Amino acid sequence: MDFSFTDEQLLLRDTAARFIAREYGFDTRRAILGSAGGERGAREAGLWRTLAELGLLALRVPEEDGGVGGGAVDTLLVMSAFGKGLFAEPYLASAVLATEAIVRLGTPAQRRRWLRPMAAGTLIAAFAHDERGTRGDALALATRATRVGAGYLLEGHKTVVEHGARADLLLVSARTDGGGVALFALGRETPGLRLAAYPTVDGGGAADVFLDQVYLPASARLGDGESEGEGGAEGDAAEALLAVLDSGLAAVCGEAVGVLERSLDATVEYIRARTQFGAPIATFQVLQHRIADMRIHLEQARSMACLAAARAGAGTAAERARAMSAAKVVVGEACRFVGEQAVQLHGGMGMTEELDIAHGFRRLFAIEKRFGSTQDHLARFARLLAA
């Protein structure tokens, strides 16, 4: 497989890296995460406007909808740069997952209504899919959408919706009367919708979404019958929904590579500077072996992240699922190994807020659990091979 990138893709990667270097240094990140209320909102809004001006929010928006028309490989490069900067804004939630869902399922009118403001940075969307029962089976949904007159009545509970409290628009998956799956768009002020926000271990934020007798018009369902695409008939969005989740998984694998690189680079720099017994500890052979093992995990993760990006939009659903699970297993193992080694080689200071190693470790921990843990995907890969 050819892992080389085009000149345009390298320029995209450099653009994202320059944005991180200029606008989102580690001190800036700590200041944003440590602030609250209006101050934090103003800082985050400024970053989001800059991303829109650079065209990064329009990356997954098709050209006919006013976007860049980029794919999974382009997203991989941007997410890798963001991972290296420990970027904690809702890029994955809004610019990847929600955008991909609207592109795949939305009618022309829905795409016009939402994609352009999302690309312009004036609308943030979140993808509300996970529930207590979806671990290991993404379609095991308990949230129900019951047909009532000319609309739908939604009942259910979504868990750990990343950046749900910041979102202007929520895309909520649900089972319909016929047993199929549909996706619905809700504004944050919709009657019957309640958000319970909380911080996450990696410094970001999430919310549980409670739906209590939420009535929506039929036009709130993505693909409300005006089109014959993936969302054209009621409750037939399961295949498209799985493809959206795979796009997110490929993107988060790319982010992991960036975090892994940062963790390894910081660890190498530290052991070269730290002295013991009159010599830098980097000269100790046992530590050199551990750094070599960390490097091996990083390069394996990089290769599998490239594979995930290449397969995200290609092949059959079964082939894509096998590639995604294989990538997530390798990347998840790298997240755990490199993160733990980085903290241990730094000693106690590796767990302090003042050092970026601790921040990287917590993000790697969260990535390992996102879209299914290493063990979940190892079990799914075994099932797919046996099928």
mmCIF file of C-alpha atoms in Angstrom:
data_model
loop_
_atom_site.group_PDB
_atom_site.id
_atom_site.type_symbol
_atom_site.label_atom_id
_atom_site.label_comp_id
_atom_site.label_asym_id
_atom_site.label_seq_id
_atom_site.Cartn_x
_atom_site.Cartn_y
_atom_site.Cartn_z
ATOM 1 C CA MET A 1 0.000 0.000 0.000
ATOM 2 C CA ASP A 2 1.267 3.459 -0.942
ATOM 3 C CA PHE A 3 1.331 5.661 2.175
ATOM 4 C CA SER A 4 2.738 8.723 0.380
ATOM 5 C CA PHE A 5 0.659 11.920 0.354
ATOM 6 C CA THR A 6 -0.035 14.428 -2.390
ATOM 7 C CA ASP A 7 1.349 17.970 -2.290
ATOM 8 C CA GLU A 8 -2.137 19.263 -1.474
ATOM 9 C CA GLN A 9 -2.453 16.857 1.450
ATOM 10 C CA LEU A 10 0.945 17.857 2.809
ATOM 11 C CA LEU A 11 -0.083 21.509 2.565
ATOM 12 C CA LEU A 12 -3.263 20.689 4.492
ATOM 13 C CA ARG A 13 -1.230 18.938 7.189
ATOM 14 C CA ASP A 14 1.137 21.904 7.456
ATOM 15 C CA THR A 15 -1.801 24.318 7.708
ATOM 16 C CA ALA A 16 -3.240 22.398 10.658
ATOM 17 C CA ALA A 17 0.184 22.147 12.305
ATOM 18 C CA ARG A 18 0.803 25.900 11.931
ATOM 19 C CA PHE A 19 -2.601 26.642 13.440
ATOM 20 C CA ILE A 20 -1.725 24.532 16.495
ATOM 21 C CA ALA A 21 1.718 26.126 16.852
ATOM 22 C CA ARG A 22 0.365 29.661 16.515
ATOM 23 C CA GLU A 23 -3.005 29.459 18.298
ATOM 24 C CA TYR A 24 -3.001 26.451 20.621
ATOM 25 C CA GLY A 25 0.219 26.080 22.554
ATOM 26 C CA PHE A 26 0.194 24.053 25.753
ATOM 27 C CA ASP A 27 -0.150 27.155 27.949
ATOM 28 C CA THR A 28 -3.118 28.311 25.865
ATOM 29 C CA ARG A 29 -4.715 24.891 26.209
ATOM 30 C CA ARG A 30 -4.328 24.928 29.981
ATOM 31 C CA ALA A 31 -5.715 28.451 30.186
ATOM 32 C CA ILE A 32 -8.807 27.508 28.161
ATOM 33 C CA LEU A 33 -9.478 24.325 30.109
ATOM 34 C CA GLY A 34 -8.923 26.161 33.390
ATOM 35 C CA SER A 35 -11.279 29.033 32.587
ATOM 36 C CA ALA A 36 -15.055 29.002 32.843
ATOM 37 C CA GLY A 37 -18.195 30.695 31.623
ATOM 38 C CA GLY A 38 -17.943 33.614 29.223
ATOM 39 C CA GLU A 39 -14.133 33.775 29.221
ATOM 40 C CA ARG A 40 -13.796 30.168 28.103
ATOM 41 C CA GLY A 41 -16.599 30.564 25.574
ATOM 42 C CA ALA A 42 -14.938 33.614 24.012
ATOM 43 C CA ARG A 43 -11.589 31.856 23.703
ATOM 44 C CA GLU A 44 -13.164 28.769 22.138
ATOM 45 C CA ALA A 45 -15.285 30.856 19.760
ATOM 46 C CA GLY A 46 -12.161 32.623 18.526
ATOM 47 C CA LEU A 47 -10.419 29.341 17.784
ATOM 48 C CA TRP A 48 -13.501 28.032 15.987
ATOM 49 C CA ARG A 49 -13.683 31.128 13.754
ATOM 50 C CA THR A 50 -10.019 30.672 12.833
ATOM 51 C CA LEU A 51 -10.623 27.054 11.870
ATOM 52 C CA ALA A 52 -13.464 28.182 9.620
ATOM 53 C CA GLU A 53 -11.283 30.839 7.980
ATOM 54 C CA LEU A 54 -8.643 28.188 7.239
ATOM 55 C CA GLY A 55 -11.266 25.977 5.597
ATOM 56 C CA LEU A 56 -10.703 23.138 8.061
ATOM 57 C CA LEU A 57 -14.348 23.049 9.196
ATOM 58 C CA ALA A 58 -15.378 22.593 5.552
ATOM 59 C CA LEU A 59 -12.965 19.719 4.960
ATOM 60 C CA ARG A 60 -15.617 16.960 4.853
ATOM 61 C CA VAL A 61 -18.289 19.139 3.218
ATOM 62 C CA PRO A 62 -18.707 18.300 -0.497
ATOM 63 C CA GLU A 63 -17.756 20.954 -3.041
ATOM 64 C CA GLU A 64 -21.347 21.210 -4.290
ATOM 65 C CA ASP A 65 -22.347 22.204 -0.755
ATOM 66 C CA GLY A 66 -19.678 24.894 -0.519
ATOM 67 C CA GLY A 67 -16.959 22.783 1.084
ATOM 68 C CA VAL A 68 -13.535 21.368 0.315
ATOM 69 C CA GLY A 69 -14.665 17.841 -0.518
ATOM 70 C CA GLY A 70 -11.876 16.132 1.424
ATOM 71 C CA GLY A 71 -11.880 12.500 2.437
ATOM 72 C CA ALA A 72 -10.687 10.220 5.211
ATOM 73 C CA VAL A 73 -6.975 10.583 4.367
ATOM 74 C CA ASP A 74 -7.220 14.375 4.508
ATOM 75 C CA THR A 75 -8.989 14.069 7.855
ATOM 76 C CA LEU A 76 -6.259 11.722 9.092
ATOM 77 C CA LEU A 77 -3.600 14.376 8.464
ATOM 78 C CA VAL A 78 -5.561 17.148 10.181
ATOM 79 C CA MET A 79 -6.456 14.962 13.157
ATOM 80 C CA SER A 80 -2.842 13.870 13.541
ATOM 81 C CA ALA A 81 -1.764 17.518 13.765
ATOM 82 C CA PHE A 82 -4.565 18.203 16.240
ATOM 83 C CA GLY A 83 -3.556 15.172 18.284
ATOM 84 C CA LYS A 84 0.015 16.408 18.491
ATOM 85 C CA GLY A 85 -1.357 19.703 19.823
ATOM 86 C CA LEU A 86 -3.749 17.982 22.267
ATOM 87 C CA PHE A 87 -6.559 19.980 20.650
ATOM 88 C CA ALA A 88 -9.659 19.698 22.848
ATOM 89 C CA GLU A 89 -12.274 21.431 20.662
ATOM 90 C CA PRO A 90 -15.284 19.671 19.006
ATOM 91 C CA TYR A 91 -13.657 19.072 15.617
ATOM 92 C CA LEU A 92 -14.317 15.324 15.614
ATOM 93 C CA ALA A 93 -17.876 15.761 16.883
ATOM 94 C CA SER A 94 -18.967 18.489 14.479
ATOM 95 C CA ALA A 95 -16.624 18.663 11.471
ATOM 96 C CA VAL A 96 -16.281 14.880 11.074
ATOM 97 C CA LEU A 97 -19.127 12.855 12.615
ATOM 98 C CA ALA A 98 -22.035 15.283 12.320
ATOM 99 C CA THR A 99 -20.907 16.554 8.919
ATOM 100 C CA GLU A 100 -20.526 13.030 7.567
ATOM 101 C CA ALA A 101 -23.982 12.074 8.861
ATOM 102 C CA ILE A 102 -25.652 15.039 7.157
ATOM 103 C CA VAL A 103 -23.739 14.421 3.917
ATOM 104 C CA ARG A 104 -24.762 10.774 3.837
ATOM 105 C CA LEU A 105 -28.349 11.077 5.021
ATOM 106 C CA GLY A 106 -29.538 14.643 4.565
ATOM 107 C CA THR A 107 -31.876 15.824 1.847
ATOM 108 C CA PRO A 108 -30.675 18.684 -0.390
ATOM 109 C CA ALA A 109 -32.677 21.116 1.759
ATOM 110 C CA GLN A 110 -31.173 19.766 4.979
ATOM 111 C CA ARG A 111 -27.661 19.935 3.566
ATOM 112 C CA ARG A 112 -28.196 23.562 2.564
ATOM 113 C CA ARG A 113 -29.629 24.386 5.972
ATOM 114 C CA TRP A 114 -26.833 22.911 8.089
ATOM 115 C CA LEU A 115 -23.613 22.257 6.163
ATOM 116 C CA ARG A 116 -22.842 25.824 5.153
ATOM 117 C CA PRO A 117 -23.188 27.306 8.667
ATOM 118 C CA MET A 118 -21.186 24.387 10.074
ATOM 119 C CA ALA A 119 -18.416 25.063 7.559
ATOM 120 C CA ALA A 120 -18.571 28.779 8.382
ATOM 121 C CA GLY A 121 -18.187 28.090 12.098
ATOM 122 C CA THR A 122 -21.552 29.576 13.071
ATOM 123 C CA LEU A 123 -23.152 26.224 13.913
ATOM 124 C CA ILE A 124 -21.670 23.415 16.024
ATOM 125 C CA ALA A 125 -23.267 19.985 15.872
ATOM 126 C CA ALA A 126 -22.805 16.888 18.022
ATOM 127 C CA PHE A 127 -23.456 13.248 17.210
ATOM 128 C CA ALA A 128 -25.620 11.675 19.936
ATOM 129 C CA HIS A 129 -25.524 7.943 19.354
ATOM 130 C CA ASP A 130 -23.935 5.987 22.218
ATOM 131 C CA GLU A 131 -26.136 4.331 24.823
ATOM 132 C CA ARG A 132 -25.537 1.932 27.675
ATOM 133 C CA GLY A 133 -26.304 -1.037 25.422
ATOM 134 C CA THR A 134 -24.349 -0.063 22.302
ATOM 135 C CA ARG A 135 -20.949 -1.251 23.534
ATOM 136 C CA GLY A 136 -20.023 -4.061 21.190
ATOM 137 C CA ASP A 137 -23.117 -3.528 19.038
ATOM 138 C CA ALA A 138 -23.530 -0.046 17.585
ATOM 139 C CA LEU A 139 -27.111 -0.755 16.482
ATOM 140 C CA ALA A 140 -28.414 -1.991 19.860
ATOM 141 C CA LEU A 141 -30.463 1.174 20.362
ATOM 142 C CA ALA A 142 -33.056 1.604 23.107
ATOM 143 C CA THR A 143 -34.008 5.155 22.097
ATOM 144 C CA ARG A 144 -37.340 5.025 20.253
ATOM 145 C CA ALA A 145 -38.945 7.232 17.631
ATOM 146 C CA THR A 146 -42.669 6.582 17.482
ATOM 147 C CA ARG A 147 -44.699 7.922 14.599
ATOM 148 C CA VAL A 148 -47.353 10.347 15.873
ATOM 149 C CA GLY A 149 -49.444 12.105 13.262
ATOM 150 C CA ALA A 150 -47.170 14.074 10.954
ATOM 151 C CA GLY A 151 -44.144 13.742 13.209
ATOM 152 C CA TYR A 152 -42.245 11.604 15.696
ATOM 153 C CA LEU A 153 -42.132 11.231 19.469
ATOM 154 C CA LEU A 154 -38.629 10.491 20.808
ATOM 155 C CA GLU A 155 -37.936 8.754 24.117
ATOM 156 C CA GLY A 156 -34.511 7.666 25.335
ATOM 157 C CA HIS A 157 -31.169 8.423 26.917
ATOM 158 C CA LYS A 158 -27.870 9.027 25.118
ATOM 159 C CA THR A 159 -24.613 8.794 27.057
ATOM 160 C CA VAL A 160 -21.234 10.554 26.766
ATOM 161 C CA VAL A 161 -22.127 12.818 23.866
ATOM 162 C CA GLU A 162 -18.818 14.578 23.245
ATOM 163 C CA HIS A 163 -19.215 18.372 23.394
ATOM 164 C CA GLY A 164 -22.975 17.922 23.635
ATOM 165 C CA ALA A 165 -23.346 20.944 25.903
ATOM 166 C CA ARG A 166 -21.627 23.213 23.325
ATOM 167 C CA ALA A 167 -23.632 21.984 20.373
ATOM 168 C CA ASP A 168 -26.320 24.093 18.714
ATOM 169 C CA LEU A 169 -27.606 21.009 16.905
ATOM 170 C CA LEU A 170 -27.823 17.398 18.115
ATOM 171 C CA LEU A 171 -28.056 14.459 15.706
ATOM 172 C CA VAL A 172 -29.823 11.691 17.623
ATOM 173 C CA SER A 173 -30.137 8.068 16.471
ATOM 174 C CA ALA A 174 -33.261 6.080 17.308
ATOM 175 C CA ARG A 175 -35.247 2.958 16.449
ATOM 176 C CA THR A 176 -38.431 3.569 14.493
ATOM 177 C CA ASP A 177 -41.742 1.702 14.673
ATOM 178 C CA GLY A 178 -40.678 -0.622 11.887
ATOM 179 C CA GLY A 179 -37.484 -1.653 13.709
ATOM 180 C CA GLY A 180 -35.150 0.323 11.476
ATOM 181 C CA VAL A 181 -32.743 3.085 12.469
ATOM 182 C CA ALA A 182 -33.192 6.791 11.792
ATOM 183 C CA LEU A 183 -31.284 9.960 12.652
ATOM 184 C CA PHE A 184 -33.043 13.102 13.915
ATOM 185 C CA ALA A 185 -31.854 16.705 14.201
ATOM 186 C CA LEU A 186 -32.746 18.593 17.380
ATOM 187 C CA GLY A 187 -32.011 22.140 18.413
ATOM 188 C CA ARG A 188 -30.694 22.505 21.962
ATOM 189 C CA GLU A 189 -33.878 24.354 23.042
ATOM 190 C CA THR A 190 -36.250 21.602 21.867
ATOM 191 C CA PRO A 191 -38.985 20.974 24.491
ATOM 192 C CA GLY A 192 -38.430 17.712 26.366
ATOM 193 C CA LEU A 193 -34.681 17.690 25.681
ATOM 194 C CA ARG A 194 -32.428 17.837 28.749
ATOM 195 C CA LEU A 195 -28.615 17.897 28.819
ATOM 196 C CA ALA A 196 -26.509 16.852 31.802
ATOM 197 C CA ALA A 197 -23.006 18.190 31.128
ATOM 198 C CA TYR A 198 -19.783 17.083 32.822
ATOM 199 C CA PRO A 199 -16.001 17.225 32.231
ATOM 200 C CA THR A 200 -14.239 14.205 30.796
ATOM 201 C CA VAL A 201 -10.993 12.652 31.939
ATOM 202 C CA ASP A 202 -9.039 14.091 29.000
ATOM 203 C CA GLY A 203 -9.955 17.715 29.714
ATOM 204 C CA GLY A 204 -12.825 17.928 27.238
ATOM 205 C CA GLY A 205 -16.518 17.866 27.942
ATOM 206 C CA ALA A 206 -19.482 15.595 27.332
ATOM 207 C CA ALA A 207 -23.154 15.414 28.171
ATOM 208 C CA ASP A 208 -25.828 12.836 28.714
ATOM 209 C CA VAL A 209 -28.895 13.569 26.586
ATOM 210 C CA PHE A 210 -32.328 12.813 28.007
ATOM 211 C CA LEU A 211 -35.295 12.697 25.636
ATOM 212 C CA ASP A 212 -38.661 12.882 27.408
ATOM 213 C CA GLN A 213 -41.644 12.942 25.061
ATOM 214 C CA VAL A 214 -39.733 15.009 22.499
ATOM 215 C CA TYR A 215 -42.025 15.752 19.569
ATOM 216 C CA LEU A 216 -40.387 16.469 16.214
ATOM 217 C CA PRO A 217 -41.850 17.170 12.781
ATOM 218 C CA ALA A 218 -41.089 14.651 10.039
ATOM 219 C CA SER A 219 -38.685 17.159 8.499
ATOM 220 C CA ALA A 220 -36.374 16.695 11.528
ATOM 221 C CA ARG A 221 -35.519 13.181 10.353
ATOM 222 C CA LEU A 222 -32.451 13.187 8.128
ATOM 223 C CA GLY A 223 -33.577 12.025 4.717
ATOM 224 C CA ASP A 224 -37.221 12.849 5.425
ATOM 225 C CA GLY A 225 -38.504 11.154 2.291
ATOM 226 C CA GLU A 226 -37.639 13.869 -0.215
ATOM 227 C CA SER A 227 -34.657 11.885 -1.518
ATOM 228 C CA GLU A 228 -34.010 8.304 -2.562
ATOM 229 C CA GLY A 229 -30.515 8.122 -1.052
ATOM 230 C CA GLU A 230 -29.327 6.294 2.021
ATOM 231 C CA GLY A 231 -31.911 8.071 4.172
ATOM 232 C CA GLY A 232 -34.777 8.196 1.657
ATOM 233 C CA ALA A 233 -37.186 5.768 3.334
ATOM 234 C CA GLU A 234 -38.115 5.623 6.975
ATOM 235 C CA GLY A 235 -35.695 3.839 9.268
ATOM 236 C CA ASP A 236 -33.180 2.640 6.679
ATOM 237 C CA ALA A 237 -30.175 4.555 8.004
ATOM 238 C CA ALA A 238 -28.332 1.671 9.706
ATOM 239 C CA GLU A 239 -25.721 1.161 6.987
ATOM 240 C CA ALA A 240 -25.038 4.884 6.686
ATOM 241 C CA LEU A 241 -24.815 5.201 10.472
ATOM 242 C CA LEU A 242 -22.163 2.477 10.649
ATOM 243 C CA ALA A 243 -20.201 4.229 7.895
ATOM 244 C CA VAL A 244 -20.329 7.487 9.895
ATOM 245 C CA LEU A 245 -18.993 5.700 12.971
ATOM 246 C CA ASP A 246 -16.204 4.155 10.896
ATOM 247 C CA SER A 247 -15.264 7.608 9.614
ATOM 248 C CA GLY A 248 -15.002 8.781 13.199
ATOM 249 C CA LEU A 249 -12.947 5.749 14.188
ATOM 250 C CA ALA A 250 -10.489 6.368 11.338
ATOM 251 C CA ALA A 251 -10.220 10.031 12.369
ATOM 252 C CA VAL A 252 -9.547 9.245 16.025
ATOM 253 C CA CYS A 253 -6.843 6.757 14.997
ATOM 254 C CA GLY A 254 -5.158 9.639 13.202
ATOM 255 C CA GLU A 255 -5.455 11.793 16.307
ATOM 256 C CA ALA A 256 -3.890 9.012 18.374
ATOM 257 C CA VAL A 257 -0.811 9.034 16.131
ATOM 258 C CA GLY A 258 -0.295 12.725 16.870
ATOM 259 C CA VAL A 259 -0.648 12.239 20.638
ATOM 260 C CA LEU A 260 1.702 9.247 20.519
ATOM 261 C CA GLU A 261 4.315 11.291 18.634
ATOM 262 C CA ARG A 262 4.122 14.095 21.173
ATOM 263 C CA SER A 263 4.413 11.671 24.102
ATOM 264 C CA LEU A 264 7.418 9.892 22.604
ATOM 265 C CA ASP A 265 9.215 13.110 21.634
ATOM 266 C CA ALA A 266 8.719 14.577 25.115
ATOM 267 C CA THR A 267 9.972 11.385 26.749
ATOM 268 C CA VAL A 268 13.117 11.237 24.602
ATOM 269 C CA GLU A 269 13.836 14.887 25.352
ATOM 270 C CA TYR A 270 13.404 14.286 29.088
ATOM 271 C CA ILE A 271 15.665 11.245 29.396
ATOM 272 C CA ARG A 272 18.384 13.039 27.424
ATOM 273 C CA ALA A 273 18.284 15.904 29.935
ATOM 274 C CA ARG A 274 17.797 13.856 33.136
ATOM 275 C CA THR A 275 21.061 12.700 34.707
ATOM 276 C CA GLN A 276 21.711 9.905 37.182
ATOM 277 C CA PHE A 277 25.047 8.509 38.375
ATOM 278 C CA GLY A 278 26.753 11.311 36.471
ATOM 279 C CA ALA A 279 25.296 10.462 33.054
ATOM 280 C CA PRO A 280 22.095 11.158 31.089
ATOM 281 C CA ILE A 281 19.665 8.310 31.685
ATOM 282 C CA ALA A 282 19.235 8.102 27.904
ATOM 283 C CA THR A 283 22.592 6.320 27.856
ATOM 284 C CA PHE A 284 21.191 3.423 29.921
ATOM 285 C CA GLN A 285 20.588 0.492 27.632
ATOM 286 C CA VAL A 286 17.415 -0.694 29.335
ATOM 287 C CA LEU A 287 15.806 2.709 28.746
ATOM 288 C CA GLN A 288 16.974 2.721 25.137
ATOM 289 C CA HIS A 289 15.151 -0.585 24.677
ATOM 290 C CA ARG A 290 11.975 0.894 26.135
ATOM 291 C CA ILE A 291 12.169 3.895 23.826
ATOM 292 C CA ALA A 292 12.658 1.524 20.895
ATOM 293 C CA ASP A 293 9.539 -0.392 21.932
ATOM 294 C CA MET A 294 7.592 2.866 22.132
ATOM 295 C CA ARG A 295 8.791 3.784 18.646
ATOM 296 C CA ILE A 296 7.681 0.392 17.294
ATOM 297 C CA HIS A 297 4.194 0.868 18.740
ATOM 298 C CA LEU A 298 4.017 4.364 17.236
ATOM 299 C CA GLU A 299 4.982 3.206 13.744
ATOM 300 C CA GLN A 300 2.577 0.267 13.886
ATOM 301 C CA ALA A 301 -0.200 2.649 14.949
ATOM 302 C CA ARG A 302 0.707 5.037 12.127
ATOM 303 C CA SER A 303 0.492 2.257 9.538
ATOM 304 C CA MET A 304 -2.846 1.016 10.828
ATOM 305 C CA ALA A 305 -4.244 4.552 10.997
ATOM 306 C CA CYS A 306 -3.349 4.936 7.317
ATOM 307 C CA LEU A 307 -5.074 1.620 6.594
ATOM 308 C CA ALA A 308 -8.202 2.739 8.436
ATOM 309 C CA ALA A 309 -8.299 5.989 6.473
ATOM 310 C CA ALA A 310 -7.796 4.163 3.173
ATOM 311 C CA ARG A 311 -10.587 1.674 3.920
ATOM 312 C CA ALA A 312 -13.055 4.112 5.527
ATOM 313 C CA GLY A 313 -14.803 4.796 2.239
ATOM 314 C CA ALA A 314 -13.908 1.711 0.242
ATOM 315 C CA GLY A 315 -14.804 -1.968 -0.026
ATOM 316 C CA THR A 316 -17.778 -3.821 1.376
ATOM 317 C CA ALA A 317 -19.181 -3.150 4.833
ATOM 318 C CA ALA A 318 -17.601 -6.381 6.149
ATOM 319 C CA GLU A 319 -14.173 -5.539 4.710
ATOM 320 C CA ARG A 320 -14.377 -2.050 6.162
ATOM 321 C CA ALA A 321 -15.403 -3.384 9.571
ATOM 322 C CA ARG A 322 -12.463 -5.815 9.666
ATOM 323 C CA ALA A 323 -9.986 -3.079 8.761
ATOM 324 C CA MET A 324 -11.440 -0.673 11.328
ATOM 325 C CA SER A 325 -11.362 -3.192 14.148
ATOM 326 C CA ALA A 326 -7.805 -4.284 13.266
ATOM 327 C CA ALA A 327 -6.677 -0.651 13.267
ATOM 328 C CA LYS A 328 -8.389 0.118 16.571
ATOM 329 C CA VAL A 329 -6.768 -2.896 18.254
ATOM 330 C CA VAL A 330 -3.243 -1.898 17.177
ATOM 331 C CA VAL A 331 -3.812 1.787 17.928
ATOM 332 C CA GLY A 332 -5.427 0.992 21.286
ATOM 333 C CA GLU A 333 -2.497 -1.181 22.341
ATOM 334 C CA ALA A 334 -0.102 1.608 21.332
ATOM 335 C CA CYS A 335 -2.105 4.157 23.335
ATOM 336 C CA ARG A 336 -1.825 2.096 26.489
ATOM 337 C CA PHE A 337 1.828 1.087 26.082
ATOM 338 C CA VAL A 338 3.252 4.438 25.004
ATOM 339 C CA GLY A 339 1.167 6.375 27.503
ATOM 340 C CA GLU A 340 2.188 4.209 30.423
ATOM 341 C CA GLN A 341 5.860 4.179 29.449
ATOM 342 C CA ALA A 342 5.923 7.955 29.009
ATOM 343 C CA VAL A 343 4.515 8.513 32.495
ATOM 344 C CA GLN A 344 6.795 5.943 34.125
ATOM 345 C CA LEU A 345 9.954 7.266 32.477
ATOM 346 C CA HIS A 346 9.100 10.751 33.716
ATOM 347 C CA GLY A 347 8.512 9.501 37.247
ATOM 348 C CA GLY A 348 6.053 11.212 39.571
ATOM 349 C CA MET A 349 6.179 14.473 37.622
ATOM 350 C CA GLY A 350 4.593 12.634 34.699
ATOM 351 C CA MET A 351 1.253 12.803 36.514
ATOM 352 C CA THR A 352 1.276 16.553 37.217
ATOM 353 C CA GLU A 353 -0.990 19.081 35.477
ATOM 354 C CA GLU A 354 1.990 21.281 34.679
ATOM 355 C CA LEU A 355 3.501 18.687 32.333
ATOM 356 C CA ASP A 356 1.950 17.798 28.997
ATOM 357 C CA ILE A 357 2.740 14.096 29.493
ATOM 358 C CA ALA A 358 -0.182 13.770 31.910
ATOM 359 C CA HIS A 359 -2.531 15.485 29.461
ATOM 360 C CA GLY A 360 -1.379 13.219 26.654
ATOM 361 C CA PHE A 361 -1.769 10.118 28.813
ATOM 362 C CA ARG A 362 -5.366 10.997 29.651
ATOM 363 C CA ARG A 363 -6.195 11.685 26.004
ATOM 364 C CA LEU A 364 -4.673 8.360 24.952
ATOM 365 C CA PHE A 365 -6.750 6.645 27.640
ATOM 366 C CA ALA A 366 -9.911 8.269 26.256
ATOM 367 C CA ILE A 367 -9.037 7.402 22.651
ATOM 368 C CA GLU A 368 -8.512 3.759 23.575
ATOM 369 C CA LYS A 369 -12.130 3.645 24.811
ATOM 370 C CA ARG A 370 -13.675 5.744 22.013
ATOM 371 C CA PHE A 371 -15.742 3.870 19.399
ATOM 372 C CA GLY A 372 -15.167 0.640 21.344
ATOM 373 C CA SER A 373 -12.206 -0.462 23.426
ATOM 374 C CA THR A 374 -9.304 -2.640 22.302
ATOM 375 C CA GLN A 375 -11.012 -5.720 23.735
ATOM 376 C CA ASP A 376 -14.327 -4.845 22.063
ATOM 377 C CA HIS A 377 -12.668 -4.613 18.648
ATOM 378 C CA LEU A 378 -10.547 -7.692 19.179
ATOM 379 C CA ALA A 379 -13.745 -9.649 19.848
ATOM 380 C CA ARG A 380 -15.461 -8.082 16.816
ATOM 381 C CA PHE A 381 -12.495 -8.877 14.568
ATOM 382 C CA ALA A 382 -12.633 -12.519 15.701
ATOM 383 C CA ARG A 383 -16.374 -12.667 14.956
ATOM 384 C CA LEU A 384 -15.891 -11.138 11.515
ATOM 385 C CA LEU A 385 -13.149 -13.626 10.646
ATOM 386 C CA ALA A 386 -15.344 -16.535 11.733
ATOM 387 C CA ALA A 387 -18.362 -15.306 9.718
#
